[in-house]
Amino acid sequence: GAGVSQTPSNKVTEKGKYVELRCDPISGHTALYWYRQSLGQGPEFLIYFQGTGAADDSGLPNDRFFAVRPEGSVSTLKIQRTERGDSAVYLCASSLKAGGDGYTFGSGTRLTVV
Amino acid sequence: GQQLNQSPQSMFIQEGEDVSMNCTSSSIFNTWLWYKQDPGEGPVLLIALYKAGELTSNGRLTAQFGITRKDSFLNISASIPSDVGIYFCAGHSNSGYALNFGKGTSLLVTP
């Protein structure tokens, strides 16, 4: 597509449930990034994929968070046993190659854990 | 990640005024980027800076990469109502592809 597509745009879930957030990057972009943005804060890095592999997952806060990109295109961020503190906007970005300037961000998924 | 201090936190100005905001880092960055974020949207890149001392313009926007490589500023001239939004600085160090973002400057412009 023309831009980075993220679904759903909003997700409300109960504490303890499992959620999946999807990111469809710009066609042909090999690099894909997930960020998390809490209210009143800037985005915080979670994980970076180059192709199918997670090249840097140092930003994942704990082992409840996991992301995959099995075919080097669509990526899914998975959160197990959600906690209220996981509530945030989860942003996905893609770029043609690795590096910070060619990022295009999606509109994000607003996750609310109640 | 590295701490980025962005100021001011918010600005409330009249249309036509010039705006200046800045960002400082506790460590050296190789790239400085400025983004704008509208409500319900992801950040959109405004200006990218790659070299210490570099001064770059994009329309009414001008940004500079500080000589120490630990700071950057963004100026907006002759502000208009559509400049309203949150402006983020972001930096890129040697240690990977992650971007470190500031907390943002919220800009409100009254007609």
PDB file of N, CA and C in Angstrom, chain B residues 7-14 17-22 74 76 83-85 87 104-110:
ATOM      1  N   SER B   7      12.964  21.171  24.861  1.00  0.00           N
ATOM      2  CA  SER B   7      12.281  22.331  25.452  1.00  0.00           C
ATOM      3  C   SER B   7      11.928  23.342  24.380  1.00  0.00           C
ATOM      4  N   PRO B   8      10.880  24.151  24.621  1.00  0.00           N
ATOM      5  CA  PRO B   8      10.021  24.066  25.798  1.00  0.00           C
ATOM      6  C   PRO B   8       9.055  22.892  25.678  1.00  0.00           C
ATOM      7  N   GLN B   9       8.367  22.606  26.746  1.00  0.00           N
ATOM      8  CA  GLN B   9       7.399  21.506  26.741  1.00  0.00           C
ATOM      9  C   GLN B   9       6.177  21.886  25.911  1.00  0.00           C
ATOM     10  N   SER B  10       5.793  23.179  25.970  1.00  0.00           N
ATOM     11  CA  SER B  10       4.661  23.639  25.175  1.00  0.00           C
ATOM     12  C   SER B  10       4.841  25.109  24.836  1.00  0.00           C
ATOM     13  N   MET B  11       4.191  25.513  23.752  1.00  0.00           N
ATOM     14  CA  MET B  11       4.242  26.906  23.317  1.00  0.00           C
ATOM     15  C   MET B  11       2.869  27.299  22.805  1.00  0.00           C
ATOM     16  N   PHE B  12       2.475  28.522  23.140  1.00  0.00           N
ATOM     17  CA  PHE B  12       1.185  29.038  22.727  1.00  0.00           C
ATOM     18  C   PHE B  12       1.462  30.386  22.071  1.00  0.00           C
ATOM     19  N   ILE B  13       1.323  30.462  20.749  1.00  0.00           N
ATOM     20  CA  ILE B  13       1.748  31.673  20.038  1.00  0.00           C
ATOM     21  C   ILE B  13       0.662  32.145  19.090  1.00  0.00           C
ATOM     22  N   GLN B  14       0.886  33.348  18.575  1.00  0.00           N
ATOM     23  CA  GLN B  14      -0.060  33.904  17.600  1.00  0.00           C
ATOM     24  C   GLN B  14       0.430  33.625  16.185  1.00  0.00           C
ATOM     25  N   GLU B  17       3.966  34.579  14.209  1.00  0.00           N
ATOM     26  CA  GLU B  17       5.164  34.622  15.055  1.00  0.00           C
ATOM     27  C   GLU B  17       6.146  33.519  14.662  1.00  0.00           C
ATOM     28  N   ASP B  18       7.408  33.748  15.014  1.00  0.00           N
ATOM     29  CA  ASP B  18       8.439  32.725  14.818  1.00  0.00           C
ATOM     30  C   ASP B  18       8.534  31.870  16.071  1.00  0.00           C
ATOM     31  N   VAL B  19       8.947  30.631  15.881  1.00  0.00           N
ATOM     32  CA  VAL B  19       9.019  29.662  16.976  1.00  0.00           C
ATOM     33  C   VAL B  19      10.402  29.030  16.995  1.00  0.00           C
ATOM     34  N   SER B  20      10.917  28.779  18.190  1.00  0.00           N
ATOM     35  CA  SER B  20      12.188  28.072  18.294  1.00  0.00           C
ATOM     36  C   SER B  20      12.091  27.026  19.397  1.00  0.00           C
ATOM     37  N   MET B  21      12.561  25.843  19.127  1.00  0.00           N
ATOM     38  CA  MET B  21      12.586  24.785  20.123  1.00  0.00           C
ATOM     39  C   MET B  21      13.920  24.063  20.001  1.00  0.00           C
ATOM     40  N   ASN B  22      14.350  23.436  21.108  1.00  0.00           N
ATOM     41  CA  ASN B  22      15.646  22.769  21.012  1.00  0.00           C
ATOM     42  C   ASN B  22      15.680  21.467  21.793  1.00  0.00           C
ATOM     43  N   LEU B  74      15.205  23.607  16.219  1.00  0.00           N
ATOM     44  CA  LEU B  74      14.273  23.743  15.098  1.00  0.00           C
ATOM     45  C   LEU B  74      13.607  25.099  15.203  1.00  0.00           C
ATOM     46  N   ILE B  76      10.666  27.621  13.360  1.00  0.00           N
ATOM     47  CA  ILE B  76       9.562  27.740  12.411  1.00  0.00           C
ATOM     48  C   ILE B  76       9.297  29.226  12.242  1.00  0.00           C
ATOM     49  N   ASP B  83       0.415  24.634  11.688  1.00  0.00           N
ATOM     50  CA  ASP B  83       1.655  24.224  12.377  1.00  0.00           C
ATOM     51  C   ASP B  83       1.347  23.579  13.723  1.00  0.00           C
ATOM     52  N   VAL B  84       0.100  23.671  14.159  1.00  0.00           N
ATOM     53  CA  VAL B  84      -0.287  23.082  15.446  1.00  0.00           C
ATOM     54  C   VAL B  84       0.031  21.592  15.450  1.00  0.00           C
ATOM     55  N   GLY B  85       0.599  21.129  16.540  1.00  0.00           N
ATOM     56  CA  GLY B  85       0.923  19.711  16.681  1.00  0.00           C
ATOM     57  C   GLY B  85       2.013  19.526  17.715  1.00  0.00           C
ATOM     58  N   TYR B  87       5.939  18.465  18.241  1.00  0.00           N
ATOM     59  CA  TYR B  87       7.208  18.357  17.532  1.00  0.00           C
ATOM     60  C   TYR B  87       8.176  17.545  18.379  1.00  0.00           C
ATOM     61  N   GLY B 104       8.851  15.848  23.362  1.00  0.00           N
ATOM     62  CA  GLY B 104       7.975  16.621  22.488  1.00  0.00           C
ATOM     63  C   GLY B 104       7.736  18.035  22.956  1.00  0.00           C
ATOM     64  N   THR B 105       7.493  18.916  22.000  1.00  0.00           N
ATOM     65  CA  THR B 105       7.057  20.294  22.250  1.00  0.00           C
ATOM     66  C   THR B 105       5.684  20.446  21.619  1.00  0.00           C
ATOM     67  N   SER B 106       4.705  20.768  22.438  1.00  0.00           N
ATOM     68  CA  SER B 106       3.341  20.949  21.943  1.00  0.00           C
ATOM     69  C   SER B 106       3.166  22.398  21.504  1.00  0.00           C
ATOM     70  N   LEU B 107       2.812  22.593  20.241  1.00  0.00           N
ATOM     71  CA  LEU B 107       2.682  23.944  19.691  1.00  0.00           C
ATOM     72  C   LEU B 107       1.215  24.247  19.393  1.00  0.00           C
ATOM     73  N   LEU B 108       0.748  25.357  19.945  1.00  0.00           N
ATOM     74  CA  LEU B 108      -0.596  25.848  19.654  1.00  0.00           C
ATOM     75  C   LEU B 108      -0.476  27.207  18.983  1.00  0.00           C
ATOM     76  N   VAL B 109      -1.177  27.412  17.887  1.00  0.00           N
ATOM     77  CA  VAL B 109      -1.123  28.661  17.140  1.00  0.00           C
ATOM     78  C   VAL B 109      -2.524  29.237  17.045  1.00  0.00           C
ATOM     79  N   THR B 110      -2.678  30.468  17.528  1.00  0.00           N
ATOM     80  CA  THR B 110      -3.995  31.105  17.437  1.00  0.00           C
ATOM     81  C   THR B 110      -4.032  32.028  16.224  1.00  0.00           C
TER      82      THR B 110
END
